[in-house]
XYZ file of C-alpha atoms in Angstrom:
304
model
C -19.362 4.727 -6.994
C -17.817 1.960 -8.722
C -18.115 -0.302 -5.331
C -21.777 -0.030 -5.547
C -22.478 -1.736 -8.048
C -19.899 -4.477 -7.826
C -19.502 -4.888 -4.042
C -17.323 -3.412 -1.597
C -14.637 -6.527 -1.897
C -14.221 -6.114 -5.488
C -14.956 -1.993 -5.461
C -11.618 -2.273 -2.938
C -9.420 -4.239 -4.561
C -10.526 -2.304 -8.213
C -9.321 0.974 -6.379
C -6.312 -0.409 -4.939
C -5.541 -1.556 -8.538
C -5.479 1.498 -10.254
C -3.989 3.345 -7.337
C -0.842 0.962 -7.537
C -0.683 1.060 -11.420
C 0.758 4.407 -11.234
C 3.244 3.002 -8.819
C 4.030 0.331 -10.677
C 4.778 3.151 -13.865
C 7.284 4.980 -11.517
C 8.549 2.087 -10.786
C 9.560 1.169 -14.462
C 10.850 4.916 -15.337
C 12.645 4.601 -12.220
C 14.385 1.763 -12.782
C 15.026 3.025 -16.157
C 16.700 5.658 -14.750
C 18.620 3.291 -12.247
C 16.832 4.775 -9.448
C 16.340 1.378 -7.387
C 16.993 3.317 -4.071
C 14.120 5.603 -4.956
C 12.028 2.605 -5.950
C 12.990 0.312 -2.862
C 11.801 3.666 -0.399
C 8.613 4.674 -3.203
C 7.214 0.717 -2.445
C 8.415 0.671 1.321
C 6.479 4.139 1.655
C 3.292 3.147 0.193
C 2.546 0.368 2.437
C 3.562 2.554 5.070
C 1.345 5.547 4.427
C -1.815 2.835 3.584
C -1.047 1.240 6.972
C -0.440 4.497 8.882
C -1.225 7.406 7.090
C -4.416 6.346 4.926
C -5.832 3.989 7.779
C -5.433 6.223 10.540
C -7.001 9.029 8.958
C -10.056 6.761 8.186
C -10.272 5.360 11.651
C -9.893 9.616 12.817
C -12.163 11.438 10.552
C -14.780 8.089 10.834
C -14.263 8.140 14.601
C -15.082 11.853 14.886
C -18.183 10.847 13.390
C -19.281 7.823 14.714
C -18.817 6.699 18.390
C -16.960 3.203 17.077
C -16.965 1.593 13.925
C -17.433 -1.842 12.698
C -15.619 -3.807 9.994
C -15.050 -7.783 9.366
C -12.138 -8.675 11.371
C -11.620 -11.987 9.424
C -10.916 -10.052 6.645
C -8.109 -7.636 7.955
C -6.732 -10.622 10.295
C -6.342 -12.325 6.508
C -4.525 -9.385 5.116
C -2.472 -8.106 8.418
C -1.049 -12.288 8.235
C 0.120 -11.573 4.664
C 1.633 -8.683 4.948
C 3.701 -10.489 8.089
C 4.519 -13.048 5.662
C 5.857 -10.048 2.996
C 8.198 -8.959 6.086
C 9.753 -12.288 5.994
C 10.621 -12.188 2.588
C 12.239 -8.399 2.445
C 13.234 -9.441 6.124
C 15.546 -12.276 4.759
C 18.018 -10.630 1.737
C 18.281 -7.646 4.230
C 19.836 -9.811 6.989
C 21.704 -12.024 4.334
C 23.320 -8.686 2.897
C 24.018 -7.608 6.691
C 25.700 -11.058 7.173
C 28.152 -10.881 3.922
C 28.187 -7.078 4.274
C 26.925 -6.452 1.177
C 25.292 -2.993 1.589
C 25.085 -2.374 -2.128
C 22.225 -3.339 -4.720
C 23.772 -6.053 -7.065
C 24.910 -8.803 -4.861
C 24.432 -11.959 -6.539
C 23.374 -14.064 -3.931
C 20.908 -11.478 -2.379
C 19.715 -10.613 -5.662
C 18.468 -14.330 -6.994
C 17.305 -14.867 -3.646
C 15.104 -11.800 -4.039
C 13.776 -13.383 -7.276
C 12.971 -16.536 -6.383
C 10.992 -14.591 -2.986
C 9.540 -12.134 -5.829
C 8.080 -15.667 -7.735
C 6.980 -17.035 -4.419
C 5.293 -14.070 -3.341
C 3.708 -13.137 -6.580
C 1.696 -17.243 -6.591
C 0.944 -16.541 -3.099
C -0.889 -13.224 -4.038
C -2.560 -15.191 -7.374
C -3.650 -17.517 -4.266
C -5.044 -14.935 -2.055
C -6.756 -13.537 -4.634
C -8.675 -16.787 -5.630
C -9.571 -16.920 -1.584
C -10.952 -13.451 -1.501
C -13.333 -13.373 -4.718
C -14.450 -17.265 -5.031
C -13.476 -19.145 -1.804
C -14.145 -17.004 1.102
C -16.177 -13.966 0.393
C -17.738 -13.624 3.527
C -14.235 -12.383 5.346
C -14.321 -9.692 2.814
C -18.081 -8.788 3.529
C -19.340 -6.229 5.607
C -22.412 -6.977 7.597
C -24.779 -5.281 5.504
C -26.023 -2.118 7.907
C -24.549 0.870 5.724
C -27.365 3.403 4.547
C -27.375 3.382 1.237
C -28.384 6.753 -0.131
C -31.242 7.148 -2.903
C -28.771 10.211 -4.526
C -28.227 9.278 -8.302
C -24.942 7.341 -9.036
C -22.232 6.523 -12.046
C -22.853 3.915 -14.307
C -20.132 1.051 -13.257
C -18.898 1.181 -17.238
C -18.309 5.143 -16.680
C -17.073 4.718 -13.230
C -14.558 2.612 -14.098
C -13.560 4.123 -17.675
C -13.080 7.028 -14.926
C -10.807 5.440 -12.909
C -8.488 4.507 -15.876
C -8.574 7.536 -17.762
C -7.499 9.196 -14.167
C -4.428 6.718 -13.653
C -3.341 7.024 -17.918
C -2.970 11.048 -16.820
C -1.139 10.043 -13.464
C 0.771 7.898 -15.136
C 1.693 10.462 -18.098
C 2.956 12.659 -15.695
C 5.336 9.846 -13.741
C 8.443 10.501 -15.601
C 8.673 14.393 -15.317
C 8.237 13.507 -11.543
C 11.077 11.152 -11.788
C 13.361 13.173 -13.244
C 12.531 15.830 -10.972
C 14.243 13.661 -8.251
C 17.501 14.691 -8.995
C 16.945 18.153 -9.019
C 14.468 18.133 -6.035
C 17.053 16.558 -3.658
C 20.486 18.977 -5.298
C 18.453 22.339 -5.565
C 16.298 22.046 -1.664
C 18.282 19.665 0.115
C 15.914 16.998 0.744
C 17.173 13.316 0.651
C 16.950 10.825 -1.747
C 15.007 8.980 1.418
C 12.989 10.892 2.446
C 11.558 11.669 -0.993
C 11.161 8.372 -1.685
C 9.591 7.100 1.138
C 7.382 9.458 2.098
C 6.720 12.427 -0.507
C 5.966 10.340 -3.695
C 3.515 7.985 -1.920
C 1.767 10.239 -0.681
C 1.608 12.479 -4.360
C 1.508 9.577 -6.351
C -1.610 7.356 -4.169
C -3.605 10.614 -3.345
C -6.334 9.891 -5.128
C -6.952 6.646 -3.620
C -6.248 8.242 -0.170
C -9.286 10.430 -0.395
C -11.204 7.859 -1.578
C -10.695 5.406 0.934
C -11.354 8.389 3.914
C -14.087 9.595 2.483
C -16.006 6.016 2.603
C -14.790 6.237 5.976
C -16.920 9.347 6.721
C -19.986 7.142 5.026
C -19.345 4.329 7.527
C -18.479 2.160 5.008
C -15.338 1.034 6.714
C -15.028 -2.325 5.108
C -14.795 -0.761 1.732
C -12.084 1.642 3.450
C -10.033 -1.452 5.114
C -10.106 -3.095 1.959
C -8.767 -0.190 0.284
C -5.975 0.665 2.839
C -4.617 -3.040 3.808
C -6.231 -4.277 0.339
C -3.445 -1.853 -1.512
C -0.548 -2.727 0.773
C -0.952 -5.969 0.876
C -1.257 -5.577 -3.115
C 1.635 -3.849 -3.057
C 3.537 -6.258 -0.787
C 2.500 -9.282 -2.654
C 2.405 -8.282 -6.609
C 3.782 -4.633 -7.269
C 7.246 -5.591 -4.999
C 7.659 -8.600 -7.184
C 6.688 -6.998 -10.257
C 9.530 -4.577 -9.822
C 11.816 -7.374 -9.005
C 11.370 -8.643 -12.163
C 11.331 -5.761 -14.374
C 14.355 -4.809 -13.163
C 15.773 -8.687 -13.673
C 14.336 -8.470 -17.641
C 16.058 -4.750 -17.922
C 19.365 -5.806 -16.464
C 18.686 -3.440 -12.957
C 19.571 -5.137 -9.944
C 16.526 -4.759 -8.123
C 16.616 -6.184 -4.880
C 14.305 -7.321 -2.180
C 17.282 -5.791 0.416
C 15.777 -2.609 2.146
C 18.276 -2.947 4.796
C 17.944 -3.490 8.598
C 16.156 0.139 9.078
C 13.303 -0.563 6.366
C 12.521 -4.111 7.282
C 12.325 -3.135 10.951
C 9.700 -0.327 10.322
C 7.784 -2.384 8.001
C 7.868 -4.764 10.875
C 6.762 -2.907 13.899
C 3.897 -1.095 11.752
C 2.575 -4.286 10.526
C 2.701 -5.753 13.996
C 0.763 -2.736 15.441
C -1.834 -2.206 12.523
C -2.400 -6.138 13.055
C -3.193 -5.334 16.856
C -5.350 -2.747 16.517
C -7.308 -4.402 13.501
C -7.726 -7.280 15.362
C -11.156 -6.920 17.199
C -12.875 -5.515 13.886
C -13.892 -1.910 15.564
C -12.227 1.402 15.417
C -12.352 5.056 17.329
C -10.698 8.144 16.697
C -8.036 7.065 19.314
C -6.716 4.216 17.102
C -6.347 6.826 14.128
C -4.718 9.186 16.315
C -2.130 6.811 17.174
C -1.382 5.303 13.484
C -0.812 9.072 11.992
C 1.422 9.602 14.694
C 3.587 6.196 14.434
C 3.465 7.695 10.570
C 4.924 11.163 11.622
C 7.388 9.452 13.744
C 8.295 7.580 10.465
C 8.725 10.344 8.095
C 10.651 12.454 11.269
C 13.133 9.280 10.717
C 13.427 9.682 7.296
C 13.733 13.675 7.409
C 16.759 13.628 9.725
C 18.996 10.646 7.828
């Protein structure tokens, strides 16, 4: 609703805000908690499940819709480059750690490295921003051949007082599902990874899951890509460095090491959502094949 009024570039990256608010409150009672494992697998899932899980079921339910859908390419090109950059900088403390086999959080020289990256990355995302609102709208801009119902719509001022009354209630309700963790992974058996990196994504970004498939189903796909990649590269860019530094003001040694296994799934899935995001059209085929790379995933993280 909100992204009618204000465009689908800014309607994306408003919805991707809120939706990573509440991860950035987990975040903080996780940490609290000292937690960073859960927090490392709880950032590492939600750009997985935007990349896999949340884009391939927009490309799939759109697809079984619509013959092939169109999107600006320069746009996800832009945002599939970033998040390739992102790898490089959880890539690097991973392999350093590797190298001095220092497996544990709280290595000194992995940990200022990770906050000098977590400065770094956190301009570079001030800098993107700047080129996707004032510099170079038009990658961001879809071309314009949506139908555009005549059905009655919010006001932007309630829309949005929507959307933040929504993530102060999501956000209330972060600490009871931190400290359920403990008891979640003692009383069922389920691991600390596993729950991390797959189960609280997908509970705590639900909302903005729906939202971005259901534009899908509109064939408003450029609203939907800039929802999906929008949030991970958000995520990548600003909420990982965020957490960085909360931790460093709290006295947590949070890291930018998410060890070999992490990195390299990051990786491969940015390399493959790059590839298929490439040509600026999608099918039911393409979602097909991201959901399954994102079963694959959380099969990975079941079994360890």
């Amino acid at each position: 609703e909100l992204a009618l009024k204000v465009g689908e570039t800014l309607g994306g990256l408003l919805n991707a805000t809120f939706g990573n608010a509440v991860e950035m409150i987990l975040s903080i009672f996780a940490l609290q908690k000292g937690l960073v494992s859960v927090v490392q697998g709880s950032l590492l899932g939600s750009i997985l499940s935007n990349l896999l899980l949340v884009l391939g079921m927009c490309f799939f339910f759109g697809g079984l819709k619509f013959h092939s859908q169109k999107y600006n390419a320069d746009g996800a090109r832009v945002q599939a480059n970033l998040l390739l950059l992102s790898v490089l900088a959880l890539s690097i403390p991973s392999l350093v750690a590797v190298a001095e086999n220092a497996e544990t959080s709280g290595d000194s020289t992995v940990l200022n490295m990770s906050r000098g990256a977590a400065v770094i990355l956190a301009g570079l995302y001030g800098m993107y921003l700047v080129f996707q609102l004032r510099t170079h709208t038009d990658y961001f801009q879809g071309s314009g051949e949506e139908e555009h119902s005549d059905e009655e719509h919010l006001h932007p001022a309630v829309a949005g007082s929507l959307l933040l009354v929504v993530t102060l209630i999501v956000a209330a309700c972060s600490e009871g599902l931190v400290d359920s963790v403990e008891g979640i992974t003692k009383s069922l058996g389920i691991s600390e990874h596993f729950i991390g990196t797959i189960l609280l994504p997908i509970v705590g970004n639900a909302a903005e899951h729906l939202t971005a498939v259901d534009v899908a189903i509109k064939n408003k796909m450029d609203l939907s890509i800039n929802v999906a990649l929008g949030s991970s590269s958000q995520i990548a860019l600003f909420v990982v460095p965020f957490t960085v530094v909360a931790g460093w003001i709290m006295g947590i040694p949070m890291d930018l090491n998410f060890h070999p296994l992490g990195t390299g799934i990051l990786l491969m899935t940015v390399l493959i959502v790059g590839s298929l995001t490439s040509d600026g059209e999608s099918n039911w085929l393409e979602g097909a094949m991201l959901i399954a790379a994102y079963l694959l995933i959380a099969i990975t993280f079941w079994v360890l």
